[in-house]
Structure formats: structure tokens, C-alpha cells
Amino acid sequence: MRLRSITASATLSQGEDMWENRGMRLATVFVAVGYAALSLAVSGARAQSVTLRGPTGQTRSVTAAELAAMPHQSASLVNEHGPAKRYEGVALTDLLQSVGAPAGKTLRGPALADIVVVTASDGYRVALGLGEIDPGVRSEKILLADRVEGAPLPGGEGPFRLVIEGDLRPVRSARMVTAIAVEPAHPAN
């Protein structure tokens, strides 16, 4: 009789452990799901803006709503996998002027050697010359686009994309842009 009592007690203890383990696993799953949702919300919020930095370090964050309210231009971008697409966005030179980058007649001398570094959320980076983006130097447009073919950029491409009109391949037209910085070619000592 005593043996049955111990067995029943051991079985009950194992059952309690089983429920306790299930509860711990369930709690772990809930915590993981909650953390993932929070991470997505935070990264989604971050991805909805682009950080600009000028040649003297002046910074500005531009949200998707702010960019949408700015005057837009359109430009065509070649597509290696199909026909060219029409993008709409703000001239890159206009955005960089808002953080102190020279443009037009004020763009001369050493500033012509400054470098514009564009960074995407996946770590992809491209570089352009500051003189190269000025509409007084080149006729093709360089935009920070937020629309393609009249619609917002799709998730794998936006919310912001650099569009460099006139490139034979779109390798410098970075997708999912998060930061644009002007790096002085000859930093002040």
C-alpha cells in the first residue's frame, strides 16, 4: 500500500512539474512575442525618418510626413529586371542645404571635393561627390524618393530611396535610406 502511495505522489509531482514547465514555456513564448512586436514597432518608427548631417556637423531628422509635404520632382530610374520606373521625391541638394551644405553659386572651391555618404537600413552605403548632386553641375536629377509610379514605396524599397537619374545601372540608388551625411574631403584641423 505504501508503494502505491509513493507512486501516486510521484505521479502527481511529475504532473505538477509538467504543468509548471508548460507554464514556463508559455510565458517564455509570450515574452518573446512581446519583445519581437516591440522591436518591430521601434525599428518601424526609426525607419520612418532619415537623418541628415551637413559638412559642419549640423543634423536634422526628416520624417516621412515632412518629406511628403515638401515640393516633389520626378525622375526615371532604370530597372535591370524590367522597364524604367517613375519615382517622386525631394531633390537631394535641397535636403542637404537644410543642414548647411553649399549649393548653386556657393558650391565652389574645397567644398566641391566633399563626399555625400548615403546609408541604408541593411548597411548598404553609397558615396557621391557633393558637386555631383548639384543641379547646376548635372542635368539629371538626384532625389530622395518616397513614391514610385504614384504610390508609396513598398516595404523592401522604402520608405525612402535614393534615385540617381542617368546611371546606367541603379547600383547607387540605395533603398531603405536611413542616413545621409556630407563628409568634408579635407576636415578642419
Short mmCIF file of C-alpha atoms in Angstrom, two decimals:
data_model
loop_
_atom_site.label_atom_id
_atom_site.label_comp_id
_atom_site.label_asym_id
_atom_site.label_seq_id
_atom_site.Cartn_x
_atom_site.Cartn_y
_atom_site.Cartn_z
CA MET A 1 0.00 0.00 0.00
CA ARG A 2 2.74 2.34 0.88
CA LEU A 3 4.31 1.74 -2.53
CA ARG A 4 1.12 2.90 -4.27
CA SER A 5 1.05 6.00 -2.17
CA ILE A 6 4.59 6.93 -3.18
CA THR A 7 3.85 6.20 -6.85
CA ALA A 8 0.70 8.33 -6.78
CA SER A 9 2.61 11.09 -5.06
CA ALA A 10 5.46 10.87 -7.60
CA THR A 11 2.97 10.90 -10.47
CA LEU A 12 1.27 13.96 -9.03
CA SER A 13 4.63 15.65 -8.62
CA GLN A 14 5.56 14.86 -12.24
CA GLY A 15 2.20 16.22 -13.39
CA GLU A 16 2.76 19.43 -11.46
CA ASP A 17 6.24 19.72 -13.00
CA MET A 18 4.75 19.17 -16.44
CA TRP A 19 2.24 21.99 -15.93
CA GLU A 20 4.88 24.20 -14.42
CA ASN A 21 7.18 23.56 -17.42
CA ARG A 22 4.32 24.26 -19.85
CA GLY A 23 3.58 27.46 -17.99
CA MET A 24 7.23 28.50 -18.16
CA ARG A 25 7.37 27.69 -21.87
CA LEU A 26 4.18 29.63 -22.48
CA ALA A 27 5.49 32.59 -20.50
CA THR A 28 8.73 32.47 -22.49
CA VAL A 29 6.77 32.45 -25.75
CA PHE A 30 4.66 35.42 -24.64
CA VAL A 31 7.76 37.37 -23.62
CA ALA A 32 9.49 36.56 -26.94
CA VAL A 33 6.43 37.56 -28.98
CA GLY A 34 6.06 40.77 -26.99
CA TYR A 35 9.74 41.59 -27.43
CA ALA A 36 9.54 40.92 -31.18
CA ALA A 37 6.48 43.16 -31.52
CA LEU A 38 8.21 45.92 -29.56
CA SER A 39 11.34 45.58 -31.71
CA LEU A 40 9.28 45.83 -34.88
CA ALA A 41 7.46 48.88 -33.57
CA VAL A 42 10.69 50.61 -32.60
CA SER A 43 12.51 49.75 -35.84
CA GLY A 44 9.44 50.74 -37.84
CA ALA A 45 9.34 54.10 -36.10
CA ARG A 46 13.05 54.62 -36.75
CA ALA A 47 12.69 53.63 -40.39
CA GLN A 48 10.06 56.34 -40.91
CA SER A 49 12.68 59.10 -40.79
CA VAL A 50 16.02 59.89 -42.37
CA THR A 51 18.87 61.64 -40.56
CA LEU A 52 20.74 64.37 -42.42
CA ARG A 53 24.17 65.67 -41.39
CA GLY A 54 25.87 68.65 -43.02
CA PRO A 55 29.57 69.35 -43.56
CA THR A 56 29.94 71.19 -40.22
CA GLY A 57 28.02 68.56 -38.21
CA GLN A 58 24.59 70.23 -38.23
CA THR A 59 21.95 67.46 -38.10
CA ARG A 60 18.28 67.16 -38.83
CA SER A 61 15.81 64.30 -38.88
CA VAL A 62 13.18 64.36 -41.61
CA THR A 63 10.08 62.23 -41.11
CA ALA A 64 8.10 60.58 -43.89
CA ALA A 65 5.28 63.09 -43.33
CA GLU A 66 7.68 66.06 -43.54
CA LEU A 67 9.23 64.74 -46.75
CA ALA A 68 5.78 64.14 -48.26
CA ALA A 69 4.90 67.81 -47.59
CA MET A 70 7.98 69.16 -49.38
CA PRO A 71 7.98 70.14 -53.08
CA HIS A 72 8.45 67.00 -55.16
CA GLN A 73 10.09 66.33 -58.51
CA SER A 74 10.01 63.17 -60.58
CA ALA A 75 12.79 61.13 -62.14
CA SER A 76 13.08 57.87 -64.04
CA LEU A 77 15.21 55.03 -62.73
CA VAL A 78 16.36 52.18 -64.94
CA ASN A 79 15.47 48.73 -63.72
CA GLU A 80 17.69 45.74 -64.52
CA HIS A 81 14.66 43.43 -64.31
CA GLY A 82 12.07 45.36 -66.28
CA PRO A 83 11.05 48.75 -67.60
CA ALA A 84 12.20 52.01 -66.01
CA LYS A 85 10.01 53.33 -63.19
CA ARG A 86 8.98 56.87 -62.36
CA TYR A 87 9.90 57.99 -58.83
CA GLU A 88 8.83 61.11 -56.97
CA GLY A 89 10.79 62.79 -54.22
CA VAL A 90 12.72 65.80 -52.97
CA ALA A 91 15.95 66.99 -54.59
CA LEU A 92 18.87 65.73 -52.51
CA THR A 93 20.60 69.09 -52.79
CA ASP A 94 17.57 70.83 -51.22
CA LEU A 95 17.63 68.44 -48.25
CA LEU A 96 21.36 68.89 -47.71
CA GLN A 97 21.07 72.69 -47.86
CA SER A 98 18.83 72.41 -44.78
CA VAL A 99 21.89 71.17 -42.84
CA GLY A 100 24.33 73.73 -44.19
CA ALA A 101 25.65 72.13 -47.38
CA PRO A 102 26.52 74.67 -50.07
CA ALA A 103 24.69 74.56 -53.40
CA GLY A 104 24.46 76.58 -56.57
CA LYS A 105 26.87 79.54 -56.70
CA THR A 106 28.03 78.93 -53.10
CA LEU A 107 29.28 75.45 -54.06
CA ARG A 108 32.89 76.05 -55.07
CA GLY A 109 36.49 75.52 -54.02
CA PRO A 110 37.24 72.81 -51.44
CA ALA A 111 33.52 72.00 -50.98
CA LEU A 112 33.49 70.50 -54.49
CA ALA A 113 35.56 67.63 -53.09
CA ASP A 114 33.15 66.90 -50.20
CA ILE A 115 31.56 63.46 -50.18
CA VAL A 116 27.90 62.60 -49.63
CA VAL A 117 27.54 59.21 -47.92
CA VAL A 118 24.11 57.56 -48.09
CA THR A 119 23.42 54.71 -45.66
CA ALA A 120 20.59 52.17 -45.86
CA SER A 121 19.00 50.21 -43.01
CA ASP A 122 20.68 46.99 -44.19
CA GLY A 123 24.15 48.61 -44.01
CA TYR A 124 24.47 49.26 -47.75
CA ARG A 125 26.34 52.53 -48.39
CA VAL A 126 26.99 54.62 -51.47
CA ALA A 127 29.05 57.76 -51.97
CA LEU A 128 28.62 60.70 -54.32
CA GLY A 129 30.53 63.92 -54.75
CA LEU A 130 28.75 67.00 -53.35
CA GLY A 131 29.36 68.75 -56.68
CA GLU A 132 27.82 65.79 -58.50
CA ILE A 133 24.42 66.24 -56.85
CA ASP A 134 24.07 69.95 -57.64
CA PRO A 135 21.56 70.71 -60.42
CA GLY A 136 23.90 73.45 -61.66
CA VAL A 137 26.55 70.81 -62.37
CA ARG A 138 24.50 67.94 -63.80
CA SER A 139 21.21 67.89 -65.67
CA GLU A 140 19.95 64.55 -64.32
CA LYS A 141 18.06 64.64 -61.04
CA ILE A 142 19.11 63.05 -57.75
CA LEU A 143 16.17 62.64 -55.40
CA LEU A 144 15.29 61.17 -52.06
CA ALA A 145 12.13 59.45 -53.25
CA ASP A 146 9.12 58.42 -51.20
CA ARG A 147 6.84 57.39 -54.09
CA VAL A 148 7.05 55.17 -57.17
CA GLU A 149 4.53 55.15 -60.01
CA GLY A 150 2.23 57.35 -57.90
CA ALA A 151 2.19 55.08 -54.82
CA PRO A 152 4.24 54.95 -51.61
CA LEU A 153 7.43 52.90 -51.88
CA PRO A 154 6.93 49.23 -50.99
CA GLY A 155 8.46 47.92 -47.75
CA GLY A 156 11.57 46.36 -49.31
CA GLU A 157 12.37 49.61 -51.07
CA GLY A 158 11.27 52.41 -48.76
CA PRO A 159 10.12 54.43 -47.04
CA PHE A 160 12.99 56.37 -48.69
CA ARG A 161 15.08 55.57 -51.75
CA LEU A 162 17.89 57.48 -53.36
CA VAL A 163 17.16 57.88 -57.07
CA ILE A 164 20.06 58.84 -59.31
CA GLU A 165 18.69 59.58 -62.74
CA GLY A 166 21.06 58.87 -65.61
CA ASP A 167 23.02 56.00 -64.06
CA LEU A 168 23.18 53.06 -66.49
CA ARG A 169 22.61 50.65 -63.58
CA PRO A 170 20.76 51.57 -60.38
CA VAL A 171 23.55 50.33 -58.06
CA ARG A 172 23.94 53.73 -56.35
CA SER A 173 20.18 54.21 -55.92
CA ALA A 174 20.17 52.84 -52.37
CA ARG A 175 16.91 51.50 -50.97
CA MET A 176 15.64 51.88 -47.37
CA VAL A 177 17.76 55.01 -46.76
CA THR A 178 18.17 55.95 -43.10
CA ALA A 179 21.02 58.50 -43.13
CA ILE A 180 22.69 60.97 -45.48
CA ALA A 181 25.87 62.76 -44.41
CA VAL A 182 28.21 65.25 -46.04
CA GLU A 183 31.80 64.33 -45.19
CA PRO A 184 34.36 67.11 -45.75
CA ALA A 185 37.16 65.88 -48.02
CA HIS A 186 39.63 67.99 -46.02
CA PRO A 187 38.41 68.14 -42.41
CA ALA A 188 39.40 71.21 -40.42
CA ASN A 189 42.36 70.61 -38.09
#
